[in-house]
mmCIF file of N, CA, C and O in Angstrom:
data_model
loop_
_atom_site.group_PDB
_atom_site.id
_atom_site.type_symbol
_atom_site.label_atom_id
_atom_site.label_comp_id
_atom_site.label_asym_id
_atom_site.label_seq_id
_atom_site.Cartn_x
_atom_site.Cartn_y
_atom_site.Cartn_z
ATOM 1 N N MET A 177 124.968 105.510 79.290
ATOM 2 C CA MET A 177 124.847 104.910 80.606
ATOM 3 C C MET A 177 126.173 104.235 80.959
ATOM 4 O O MET A 177 126.756 103.544 80.141
ATOM 5 N N LEU A 178 126.612 104.461 82.169
ATOM 6 C CA LEU A 178 127.838 103.808 82.626
ATOM 7 C C LEU A 178 127.615 102.301 82.743
ATOM 8 O O LEU A 178 126.560 101.859 83.155
ATOM 9 N N ASP A 179 128.631 101.564 82.391
ATOM 10 C CA ASP A 179 128.599 100.105 82.492
ATOM 11 C C ASP A 179 129.010 99.718 83.908
ATOM 12 O O ASP A 179 130.136 100.000 84.331
ATOM 13 N N LEU A 180 128.116 99.078 84.644
ATOM 14 C CA LEU A 180 128.408 98.702 86.027
ATOM 15 C C LEU A 180 129.508 97.660 86.142
ATOM 16 O O LEU A 180 130.013 97.410 87.227
ATOM 17 N N SER A 181 129.891 97.059 85.027
ATOM 18 C CA SER A 181 130.976 96.081 85.070
ATOM 19 C C SER A 181 132.330 96.707 84.751
ATOM 20 O O SER A 181 133.345 96.019 84.745
ATOM 21 N N ASP A 182 132.355 98.007 84.494
ATOM 22 C CA ASP A 182 133.593 98.716 84.165
ATOM 23 C C ASP A 182 134.036 99.566 85.358
ATOM 24 O O ASP A 182 133.681 100.739 85.471
ATOM 25 N N GLY A 183 134.814 98.943 86.248
ATOM 26 C CA GLY A 183 135.247 99.625 87.461
ATOM 27 C C GLY A 183 136.028 100.892 87.204
ATOM 28 O O GLY A 183 135.897 101.877 87.924
ATOM 29 N N ARG A 184 136.845 100.888 86.167
ATOM 30 C CA ARG A 184 137.660 102.082 85.869
ATOM 31 C C ARG A 184 136.780 103.261 85.427
ATOM 32 O O ARG A 184 137.016 104.396 85.850
ATOM 33 N N ALA A 185 135.776 102.987 84.588
ATOM 34 C CA ALA A 185 134.886 104.064 84.138
ATOM 35 C C ALA A 185 134.090 104.629 85.313
ATOM 36 O O ALA A 185 133.907 105.845 85.418
ATOM 37 N N ILE A 186 133.656 103.745 86.199
ATOM 38 C CA ILE A 186 132.923 104.205 87.380
ATOM 39 C C ILE A 186 133.838 105.055 88.248
ATOM 40 O O ILE A 186 133.450 106.123 88.716
ATOM 41 N N TYR A 187 135.066 104.593 88.460
ATOM 42 C CA TYR A 187 136.008 105.365 89.276
ATOM 43 C C TYR A 187 136.271 106.733 88.649
ATOM 44 O O TYR A 187 136.326 107.748 89.353
ATOM 45 N N GLU A 188 136.423 106.776 87.329
ATOM 46 C CA GLU A 188 136.686 108.054 86.656
ATOM 47 C C GLU A 188 135.560 109.042 86.919
ATOM 48 O O GLU A 188 135.802 110.226 87.153
ATOM 49 N N LYS A 189 134.309 108.557 86.888
ATOM 50 C CA LYS A 189 133.193 109.459 87.149
ATOM 51 C C LYS A 189 133.193 109.899 88.611
ATOM 52 O O LYS A 189 132.973 111.068 88.908
ATOM 53 N N VAL A 190 133.443 108.966 89.525
ATOM 54 C CA VAL A 190 133.527 109.322 90.945
ATOM 55 C C VAL A 190 134.629 110.362 91.144
ATOM 56 O O VAL A 190 134.442 111.357 91.853
ATOM 57 N N ASN A 191 135.752 110.146 90.508
ATOM 58 C CA ASN A 191 136.879 111.063 90.650
ATOM 59 C C ASN A 191 136.534 112.452 90.103
ATOM 60 O O ASN A 191 136.875 113.470 90.699
ATOM 61 N N ARG A 192 135.835 112.479 88.970
ATOM 62 C CA ARG A 192 135.427 113.769 88.399
ATOM 63 C C ARG A 192 134.483 114.503 89.351
ATOM 64 O O ARG A 192 134.645 115.705 89.617
ATOM 65 N N LEU A 193 133.512 113.781 89.907
ATOM 66 C CA LEU A 193 132.586 114.398 90.856
ATOM 67 C C LEU A 193 133.319 114.853 92.117
ATOM 68 O O LEU A 193 133.019 115.920 92.671
ATOM 69 N N ARG A 194 134.285 114.058 92.557
ATOM 70 C CA ARG A 194 135.087 114.420 93.729
ATOM 71 C C ARG A 194 135.848 115.717 93.472
ATOM 72 O O ARG A 194 135.857 116.636 94.299
ATOM 73 N N GLU A 195 136.470 115.807 92.308
ATOM 74 C CA GLU A 195 137.241 117.008 91.968
ATOM 75 C C GLU A 195 136.338 118.233 91.827
ATOM 76 O O GLU A 195 136.725 119.337 92.210
ATOM 77 N N GLU A 196 135.118 118.035 91.289
ATOM 78 C CA GLU A 196 134.172 119.150 91.170
ATOM 79 C C GLU A 196 133.823 119.724 92.541
ATOM 80 O O GLU A 196 133.575 120.912 92.679
ATOM 81 N N LYS A 197 133.789 118.855 93.543
ATOM 82 C CA LYS A 197 133.498 119.299 94.910
ATOM 83 C C LYS A 197 134.737 119.873 95.595
ATOM 84 O O LYS A 197 134.639 120.451 96.671
ATOM 85 N N GLY A 198 135.921 119.651 94.982
ATOM 86 C CA GLY A 198 137.159 120.106 95.589
ATOM 87 C C GLY A 198 137.588 119.230 96.760
ATOM 88 O O GLY A 198 138.302 119.685 97.644
ATOM 89 N N TRP A 199 137.143 117.979 96.759
ATOM 90 C CA TRP A 199 137.431 117.059 97.846
ATOM 91 C C TRP A 199 138.677 116.229 97.562
ATOM 92 O O TRP A 199 138.947 115.867 96.432
ATOM 93 N N THR A 200 139.375 115.888 98.617
ATOM 94 C CA THR A 200 140.430 114.890 98.531
ATOM 95 C C THR A 200 139.770 113.509 98.603
ATOM 96 O O THR A 200 138.573 113.405 98.936
ATOM 97 N N ILE A 201 140.538 112.479 98.321
ATOM 98 C CA ILE A 201 139.999 111.125 98.467
ATOM 99 C C ILE A 201 139.613 110.884 99.930
ATOM 100 O O ILE A 201 138.591 110.263 100.219
ATOM 101 N N TYR A 202 140.423 111.417 100.837
ATOM 102 C CA TYR A 202 140.120 111.267 102.259
ATOM 103 C C TYR A 202 138.766 111.895 102.588
ATOM 104 O O TYR A 202 137.945 111.305 103.299
ATOM 105 N N LYS A 203 138.508 113.102 102.093
ATOM 106 C CA LYS A 203 137.241 113.795 102.362
ATOM 107 C C LYS A 203 136.072 113.008 101.774
ATOM 108 O O LYS A 203 135.023 112.874 102.410
ATOM 109 N N LEU A 204 136.226 112.471 100.573
ATOM 110 C CA LEU A 204 135.161 111.675 99.960
ATOM 111 C C LEU A 204 134.889 110.429 100.798
ATOM 112 O O LEU A 204 133.732 110.101 101.066
ATOM 113 N N ALA A 205 135.941 109.745 101.203
ATOM 114 C CA ALA A 205 135.779 108.531 102.016
ATOM 115 C C ALA A 205 135.029 108.859 103.302
ATOM 116 O O ALA A 205 134.108 108.142 103.702
ATOM 117 N N GLU A 206 135.401 109.962 103.922
ATOM 118 C CA GLU A 206 134.748 110.386 105.165
ATOM 119 C C GLU A 206 133.275 110.722 104.920
ATOM 120 O O GLU A 206 132.395 110.284 105.662
ATOM 121 N N ALA A 207 132.997 111.479 103.863
ATOM 122 C CA ALA A 207 131.623 111.889 103.564
ATOM 123 C C ALA A 207 130.738 110.704 103.209
ATOM 124 O O ALA A 207 129.543 110.688 103.516
ATOM 125 N N ALA A 208 131.326 109.695 102.555
ATOM 126 C CA ALA A 208 130.556 108.535 102.119
ATOM 127 C C ALA A 208 130.528 107.422 103.158
ATOM 128 O O ALA A 208 129.763 106.470 103.027
ATOM 129 N N GLY A 209 131.390 107.518 104.162
ATOM 130 C CA GLY A 209 131.447 106.476 105.177
ATOM 131 C C GLY A 209 132.089 105.195 104.670
ATOM 132 O O GLY A 209 131.738 104.103 105.098
ATOM 133 N N VAL A 210 133.040 105.351 103.745
ATOM 134 C CA VAL A 210 133.796 104.195 103.246
ATOM 135 C C VAL A 210 135.272 104.419 103.565
ATOM 136 O O VAL A 210 135.693 105.547 103.826
ATOM 137 N N SER A 211 136.043 103.351 103.519
ATOM 138 C CA SER A 211 137.454 103.508 103.861
ATOM 139 C C SER A 211 138.239 104.133 102.712
ATOM 140 O O SER A 211 137.943 103.891 101.541
ATOM 141 N N LYS A 212 139.204 104.924 103.084
ATOM 142 C CA LYS A 212 140.100 105.529 102.098
ATOM 143 C C LYS A 212 140.836 104.433 101.343
ATOM 144 O O LYS A 212 141.017 104.522 100.127
ATOM 145 N N ALA A 213 141.231 103.376 102.042
ATOM 146 C CA ALA A 213 141.934 102.257 101.407
ATOM 147 C C ALA A 213 141.074 101.613 100.323
ATOM 148 O O ALA A 213 141.585 101.234 99.267
ATOM 149 N N ALA A 214 139.776 101.510 100.566
ATOM 150 C CA ALA A 214 138.877 100.916 99.569
ATOM 151 C C ALA A 214 138.885 101.755 98.287
ATOM 152 O O ALA A 214 138.926 101.207 97.177
ATOM 153 N N LEU A 215 138.872 103.065 98.443
ATOM 154 C CA LEU A 215 138.887 103.942 97.260
ATOM 155 C C LEU A 215 140.220 103.830 96.520
ATOM 156 O O LEU A 215 140.247 103.767 95.293
ATOM 157 N N TYR A 216 141.316 103.805 97.258
ATOM 158 C CA TYR A 216 142.629 103.667 96.619
ATOM 159 C C TYR A 216 142.747 102.313 95.916
ATOM 160 O O TYR A 216 143.233 102.227 94.789
ATOM 161 N N ASN A 217 142.304 101.248 96.583
ATOM 162 C CA ASN A 217 142.365 99.920 95.969
ATOM 163 C C ASN A 217 141.505 99.862 94.709
ATOM 164 O O ASN A 217 141.881 99.262 93.703
ATOM 165 N N TRP A 218 140.351 100.465 94.781
ATOM 166 C CA TRP A 218 139.450 100.497 93.635
ATOM 167 C C TRP A 218 140.124 101.210 92.463
ATOM 168 O O TRP A 218 140.104 100.741 91.338
ATOM 169 N N ARG A 219 140.758 102.340 92.762
ATOM 170 C CA ARG A 219 141.445 103.100 91.720
ATOM 171 C C ARG A 219 142.582 102.287 91.110
ATOM 172 O O ARG A 219 142.730 102.231 89.887
ATOM 173 N N GLU A 220 143.388 101.676 91.945
ATOM 174 C CA GLU A 220 144.577 100.964 91.470
ATOM 175 C C GLU A 220 144.247 99.659 90.753
ATOM 176 O O GLU A 220 144.895 99.302 89.777
ATOM 177 N N LYS A 221 143.255 98.946 91.241
ATOM 178 C CA LYS A 221 142.942 97.624 90.686
ATOM 179 C C LYS A 221 141.811 97.651 89.659
ATOM 180 O O LYS A 221 141.587 96.657 88.970
ATOM 181 N N GLY A 222 141.084 98.744 89.595
ATOM 182 C CA GLY A 222 139.966 98.816 88.662
ATOM 183 C C GLY A 222 138.828 97.892 89.031
ATOM 184 O O GLY A 222 138.040 97.491 88.186
ATOM 185 N N SER A 223 138.760 97.541 90.315
ATOM 186 C CA SER A 223 137.692 96.638 90.748
ATOM 187 C C SER A 223 136.347 97.344 90.696
ATOM 188 O O SER A 223 136.273 98.560 90.520
ATOM 189 N N ILE A 224 135.307 96.581 90.847
ATOM 190 C CA ILE A 224 133.951 97.112 90.742
ATOM 191 C C ILE A 224 133.394 97.313 92.147
ATOM 192 O O ILE A 224 133.373 96.367 92.938
ATOM 193 N N PRO A 225 132.934 98.513 92.460
ATOM 194 C CA PRO A 225 132.385 98.743 93.798
ATOM 195 C C PRO A 225 131.029 98.062 93.943
ATOM 196 O O PRO A 225 130.298 97.896 92.963
ATOM 197 N N SER A 226 130.707 97.679 95.159
ATOM 198 C CA SER A 226 129.369 97.126 95.403
ATOM 199 C C SER A 226 128.350 98.256 95.255
ATOM 200 O O SER A 226 128.701 99.448 95.328
ATOM 201 N N LEU A 227 127.105 97.890 95.048
ATOM 202 C CA LEU A 227 126.073 98.916 94.944
ATOM 203 C C LEU A 227 125.894 99.655 96.267
ATOM 204 O O LEU A 227 125.532 100.827 96.273
ATOM 205 N N ILE A 228 126.198 98.993 97.360
ATOM 206 C CA ILE A 228 126.115 99.662 98.660
ATOM 207 C C ILE A 228 127.150 100.784 98.737
ATOM 208 O O ILE A 228 126.843 101.899 99.149
ATOM 209 N N VAL A 229 128.373 100.491 98.298
ATOM 210 C CA VAL A 229 129.429 101.516 98.291
ATOM 211 C C VAL A 229 129.061 102.614 97.299
ATOM 212 O O VAL A 229 129.179 103.808 97.609
ATOM 213 N N LEU A 230 128.599 102.228 96.122
ATOM 214 C CA LEU A 230 128.217 103.221 95.112
ATOM 215 C C LEU A 230 127.091 104.109 95.628
ATOM 216 O O LEU A 230 127.113 105.329 95.448
ATOM 217 N N ASP A 231 126.129 103.509 96.313
ATOM 218 C CA ASP A 231 125.033 104.281 96.889
ATOM 219 C C ASP A 231 125.556 105.248 97.948
ATOM 220 O O ASP A 231 125.112 106.397 98.014
ATOM 221 N N SER A 232 126.511 104.809 98.760
ATOM 222 C CA SER A 232 127.108 105.687 99.774
ATOM 223 C C SER A 232 127.837 106.854 99.125
ATOM 224 O O SER A 232 127.746 108.004 99.591
ATOM 225 N N LEU A 233 128.567 106.570 98.048
ATOM 226 C CA LEU A 233 129.274 107.636 97.329
ATOM 227 C C LEU A 233 128.280 108.623 96.726
ATOM 228 O O LEU A 233 128.471 109.839 96.823
ATOM 229 N N CYS A 234 127.221 108.094 96.122
ATOM 230 C CA CYS A 234 126.202 108.976 95.541
ATOM 231 C C CYS A 234 125.553 109.826 96.624
ATOM 232 O O CYS A 234 125.282 111.014 96.404
ATOM 233 N N GLY A 235 125.321 109.226 97.793
ATOM 234 C CA GLY A 235 124.771 109.997 98.909
ATOM 235 C C GLY A 235 125.681 111.145 99.294
ATOM 236 O O GLY A 235 125.216 112.255 99.571
ATOM 237 N N ALA A 236 126.982 110.896 99.302
ATOM 238 C CA ALA A 236 127.940 111.956 99.620
ATOM 239 C C ALA A 236 127.883 113.070 98.579
ATOM 240 O O ALA A 236 128.024 114.252 98.912
ATOM 241 N N PHE A 237 127.663 112.692 97.321
ATOM 242 C CA PHE A 237 127.574 113.690 96.245
ATOM 243 C C PHE A 237 126.175 114.311 96.136
ATOM 244 O O PHE A 237 125.946 115.192 95.314
ATOM 245 N N GLU A 238 125.250 113.789 96.943
ATOM 246 C CA GLU A 238 123.860 114.250 96.941
ATOM 247 C C GLU A 238 123.180 114.033 95.593
ATOM 248 O O GLU A 238 122.473 114.905 95.078
ATOM 249 N N ILE A 239 123.421 112.851 95.020
ATOM 250 C CA ILE A 239 122.764 112.447 93.778
ATOM 251 C C ILE A 239 122.258 111.015 93.945
ATOM 252 O O ILE A 239 122.683 110.303 94.853
ATOM 253 N N THR A 240 121.363 110.604 93.071
ATOM 254 C CA THR A 240 120.887 109.224 93.092
ATOM 255 C C THR A 240 121.810 108.361 92.230
ATOM 256 O O THR A 240 122.584 108.889 91.420
ATOM 257 N N ILE A 241 121.692 107.063 92.390
ATOM 258 C CA ILE A 241 122.475 106.161 91.540
ATOM 259 C C ILE A 241 122.086 106.359 90.078
ATOM 260 O O ILE A 241 122.943 106.323 89.198
ATOM 261 N N ILE A 242 120.812 106.589 89.822
ATOM 262 C CA ILE A 242 120.380 106.826 88.438
ATOM 263 C C ILE A 242 121.073 108.056 87.874
ATOM 264 O O ILE A 242 121.560 108.037 86.747
ATOM 265 N N ASP A 243 121.121 109.135 88.652
ATOM 266 C CA ASP A 243 121.813 110.346 88.199
ATOM 267 C C ASP A 243 123.280 110.050 87.913
ATOM 268 O O ASP A 243 123.855 110.582 86.970
ATOM 269 N N PHE A 244 123.879 109.197 88.743
ATOM 270 C CA PHE A 244 125.284 108.844 88.567
ATOM 271 C C PHE A 244 125.490 108.041 87.289
ATOM 272 O O PHE A 244 126.419 108.297 86.526
ATOM 273 N N LEU A 245 124.637 107.060 87.065
ATOM 274 C CA LEU A 245 124.828 106.144 85.937
ATOM 275 C C LEU A 245 124.457 106.755 84.592
ATOM 276 O O LEU A 245 125.016 106.381 83.566
ATOM 277 N N LEU A 246 123.503 107.654 84.585
ATOM 278 C CA LEU A 246 123.026 108.207 83.331
ATOM 279 C C LEU A 246 123.490 109.638 83.131
ATOM 280 O O LEU A 246 123.619 110.398 84.084
ATOM 281 N N ASP A 247 123.695 109.983 81.875
ATOM 282 C CA ASP A 247 123.939 111.373 81.533
ATOM 283 C C ASP A 247 122.595 112.086 81.556
ATOM 284 O O ASP A 247 121.548 111.453 81.446
ATOM 285 N N GLY A 248 122.608 113.377 81.663
ATOM 286 C CA GLY A 248 121.362 114.147 81.738
ATOM 287 C C GLY A 248 120.396 113.855 80.612
ATOM 288 O O GLY A 248 119.197 113.718 80.829
ATOM 289 N N ASP A 249 120.884 113.754 79.381
ATOM 290 C CA ASP A 249 120.010 113.493 78.241
ATOM 291 C C ASP A 249 119.361 112.123 78.341
ATOM 292 O O ASP A 249 118.195 111.950 78.015
ATOM 293 N N GLU A 250 120.122 111.120 78.804
ATOM 294 C CA GLU A 250 119.570 109.770 78.950
ATOM 295 C C GLU A 250 118.497 109.746 80.025
ATOM 296 O O GLU A 250 117.466 109.112 79.869
ATOM 297 N N LEU A 251 118.726 110.462 81.111
ATOM 298 C CA LEU A 251 117.783 110.476 82.214
ATOM 299 C C LEU A 251 116.461 111.101 81.787
ATOM 300 O O LEU A 251 115.399 110.623 82.155
ATOM 301 N N MET A 252 116.532 112.138 80.985
ATOM 302 C CA MET A 252 115.323 112.816 80.533
ATOM 303 C C MET A 252 114.474 111.920 79.647
ATOM 304 O O MET A 252 113.264 112.056 79.607
ATOM 305 N N SER A 253 115.091 110.971 78.931
ATOM 306 C CA SER A 253 114.344 110.143 78.004
ATOM 307 C C SER A 253 113.744 108.896 78.655
ATOM 308 O O SER A 253 112.993 108.177 78.025
ATOM 309 N N LEU A 254 114.048 108.642 79.920
ATOM 310 C CA LEU A 254 113.483 107.485 80.605
ATOM 311 C C LEU A 254 112.059 107.775 81.059
ATOM 312 O O LEU A 254 111.735 108.885 81.478
ATOM 313 N N THR A 255 111.222 106.740 80.995
ATOM 314 C CA THR A 255 109.878 106.874 81.544
ATOM 315 C C THR A 255 109.953 106.759 83.057
ATOM 316 O O THR A 255 110.954 106.300 83.604
ATOM 317 N N GLN A 256 108.899 107.139 83.735
ATOM 318 C CA GLN A 256 108.875 107.017 85.195
ATOM 319 C C GLN A 256 109.006 105.557 85.603
ATOM 320 O O GLN A 256 109.681 105.233 86.578
ATOM 321 N N GLU A 257 108.391 104.667 84.839
ATOM 322 C CA GLU A 257 108.484 103.237 85.141
ATOM 323 C C GLU A 257 109.931 102.743 85.036
ATOM 324 O O GLU A 257 110.406 101.984 85.874
ATOM 325 N N GLN A 258 110.650 103.200 84.012
ATOM 326 C CA GLN A 258 112.052 102.816 83.844
ATOM 327 C C GLN A 258 112.903 103.365 84.988
ATOM 328 O O GLN A 258 113.789 102.683 85.501
ATOM 329 N N LYS A 259 112.642 104.597 85.393
ATOM 330 C CA LYS A 259 113.383 105.190 86.504
ATOM 331 C C LYS A 259 113.138 104.405 87.791
ATOM 332 O O LYS A 259 114.063 104.154 88.561
ATOM 333 N N THR A 260 111.881 104.011 88.013
ATOM 334 C CA THR A 260 111.542 103.221 89.201
ATOM 335 C C THR A 260 112.259 101.885 89.177
ATOM 336 O O THR A 260 112.814 101.443 90.194
ATOM 337 N N LEU A 261 112.286 101.232 88.024
ATOM 338 C CA LEU A 261 112.990 99.955 87.902
ATOM 339 C C LEU A 261 114.474 100.111 88.215
ATOM 340 O O LEU A 261 115.061 99.282 88.914
ATOM 341 N N LEU A 262 115.092 101.160 87.712
ATOM 342 C CA LEU A 262 116.507 101.389 87.992
ATOM 343 C C LEU A 262 116.743 101.665 89.479
ATOM 344 O O LEU A 262 117.722 101.189 90.052
ATOM 345 N N ASP A 263 115.846 102.418 90.093
ATOM 346 C CA ASP A 263 115.977 102.668 91.534
ATOM 347 C C ASP A 263 115.906 101.361 92.309
ATOM 348 O O ASP A 263 116.711 101.119 93.204
ATOM 349 N N GLU A 264 114.941 100.527 91.962
ATOM 350 C CA GLU A 264 114.779 99.244 92.650
ATOM 351 C C GLU A 264 115.963 98.324 92.380
ATOM 352 O O GLU A 264 116.415 97.605 93.269
ATOM 353 N N LEU A 265 116.472 98.330 91.173
ATOM 354 C CA LEU A 265 117.626 97.502 90.829
ATOM 355 C C LEU A 265 118.812 97.825 91.730
ATOM 356 O O LEU A 265 119.543 96.942 92.152
ATOM 357 N N GLY A 266 118.968 99.078 92.048
ATOM 358 C CA GLY A 266 120.068 99.508 92.891
ATOM 359 C C GLY A 266 119.987 98.995 94.318
ATOM 360 O O GLY A 266 120.969 99.025 95.037
ATOM 361 N N THR A 267 118.837 98.495 94.722
ATOM 362 C CA THR A 267 118.691 97.996 96.091
ATOM 363 C C THR A 267 118.944 96.496 96.195
ATOM 364 O O THR A 267 118.969 95.955 97.297
ATOM 365 N N LEU A 268 119.120 95.822 95.058
ATOM 366 C CA LEU A 268 119.293 94.370 95.052
ATOM 367 C C LEU A 268 120.746 93.965 95.249
ATOM 368 O O LEU A 268 121.657 94.694 94.886
ATOM 369 N N THR A 269 120.935 92.772 95.775
ATOM 370 C CA THR A 269 122.274 92.213 95.883
ATOM 371 C C THR A 269 122.716 91.742 94.503
ATOM 372 O O THR A 269 121.902 91.628 93.577
ATOM 373 N N SER A 270 123.980 91.438 94.370
ATOM 374 C CA SER A 270 124.510 90.954 93.098
ATOM 375 C C SER A 270 123.783 89.695 92.640
ATOM 376 O O SER A 270 123.401 89.578 91.475
ATOM 377 N N SER A 271 123.569 88.759 93.535
ATOM 378 C CA SER A 271 122.891 87.513 93.148
ATOM 379 C C SER A 271 121.430 87.774 92.794
ATOM 380 O O SER A 271 120.890 87.137 91.882
ATOM 381 N N GLN A 272 120.797 88.711 93.469
ATOM 382 C CA GLN A 272 119.413 89.054 93.124
ATOM 383 C C GLN A 272 119.335 89.703 91.733
ATOM 384 O O GLN A 272 118.418 89.424 90.965
ATOM 385 N N ARG A 273 120.310 90.578 91.423
ATOM 386 C CA ARG A 273 120.333 91.202 90.096
ATOM 387 C C ARG A 273 120.508 90.145 89.011
ATOM 388 O O ARG A 273 119.832 90.181 87.982
ATOM 389 N N LYS A 274 121.417 89.201 89.232
ATOM 390 C CA LYS A 274 121.631 88.135 88.248
ATOM 391 C C LYS A 274 120.370 87.307 88.064
ATOM 392 O O LYS A 274 120.008 86.962 86.940
ATOM 393 N N ALA A 275 119.694 86.988 89.158
ATOM 394 C CA ALA A 275 118.452 86.214 89.077
ATOM 395 C C ALA A 275 117.386 86.987 88.303
ATOM 396 O O ALA A 275 116.658 86.415 87.477
ATOM 397 N N LEU A 276 117.311 88.286 88.543
ATOM 398 C CA LEU A 276 116.334 89.117 87.840
ATOM 399 C C LEU A 276 116.637 89.164 86.348
ATOM 400 O O LEU A 276 115.728 89.051 85.518
ATOM 401 N N ILE A 277 117.890 89.312 86.012
ATOM 402 C CA ILE A 277 118.283 89.326 84.592
ATOM 403 C C ILE A 277 117.922 88.008 83.928
ATOM 404 O O ILE A 277 117.379 87.979 82.819
ATOM 405 N N ASN A 278 118.196 86.907 84.608
ATOM 406 C CA ASN A 278 117.837 85.594 84.062
ATOM 407 C C ASN A 278 116.327 85.456 83.894
ATOM 408 O O ASN A 278 115.853 84.890 82.903
ATOM 409 N N LEU A 279 115.570 85.978 84.846
ATOM 410 C CA LEU A 279 114.115 85.933 84.756
ATOM 411 C C LEU A 279 113.617 86.733 83.551
ATOM 412 O O LEU A 279 112.774 86.270 82.788
ATOM 413 N N VAL A 280 114.163 87.914 83.359
ATOM 414 C CA VAL A 280 113.762 88.750 82.215
ATOM 415 C C VAL A 280 114.101 88.040 80.905
ATOM 416 O O VAL A 280 113.302 88.022 79.974
ATOM 417 N N ARG A 281 115.277 87.442 80.841
ATOM 418 C CA ARG A 281 115.661 86.706 79.634
ATOM 419 C C ARG A 281 114.711 85.541 79.376
ATOM 420 O O ARG A 281 114.360 85.254 78.236
ATOM 421 N N GLU A 282 114.288 84.883 80.446
ATOM 422 C CA GLU A 282 113.341 83.767 80.309
ATOM 423 C C GLU A 282 112.000 84.275 79.786
ATOM 424 O O GLU A 282 111.382 83.650 78.930
ATOM 425 N N PHE A 283 111.556 85.408 80.284
ATOM 426 C CA PHE A 283 110.307 86.008 79.781
ATOM 427 C C PHE A 283 110.415 86.271 78.281
ATOM 428 O O PHE A 283 109.481 86.024 77.524
ATOM 429 N N LYS A 284 111.557 86.798 77.843
ATOM 430 C CA LYS A 284 111.741 87.134 76.438
ATOM 431 C C LYS A 284 111.733 85.877 75.568
ATOM 432 O O LYS A 284 111.226 85.908 74.454
ATOM 433 N N ARG A 285 112.284 84.785 76.067
ATOM 434 C CA ARG A 285 112.304 83.533 75.297
ATOM 435 C C ARG A 285 110.910 82.950 75.114
ATOM 436 O O ARG A 285 110.654 82.292 74.127
ATOM 437 N N LYS A 286 110.036 83.180 76.060
ATOM 438 C CA LYS A 286 108.688 82.604 76.018
ATOM 439 C C LYS A 286 107.744 83.402 75.129
ATOM 440 O O LYS A 286 106.653 82.942 74.832
ATOM 441 N N ASP A 287 108.144 84.580 74.714
ATOM 442 C CA ASP A 287 107.264 85.413 73.860
ATOM 443 C C ASP A 287 107.325 85.011 72.429
ATOM 444 O O ASP A 287 107.875 84.461 71.735
#
């Protein structure tokens, strides 16, 4: 599974998918509805894209965020409940994700 905190690894996968489509960065930016400058800055600085941008990129590639983050073998081993949780996680803001993680950790401490 790709680490969402590793901007360079995420960019490398986006770049690989872009090259598989034969797209330029400009074409990807246009298809995803994001700025070309954002993609270049992301590449150069290794910053982490927001889930909204990542979702837009996945939409351009016609894949889900889960498909993007997981390799085929990992995706096959997930239960439907796990897949649903990952889909829902992708719709949360950064602060909501952090709150959810803290909540899960709190649940684990109480067991």
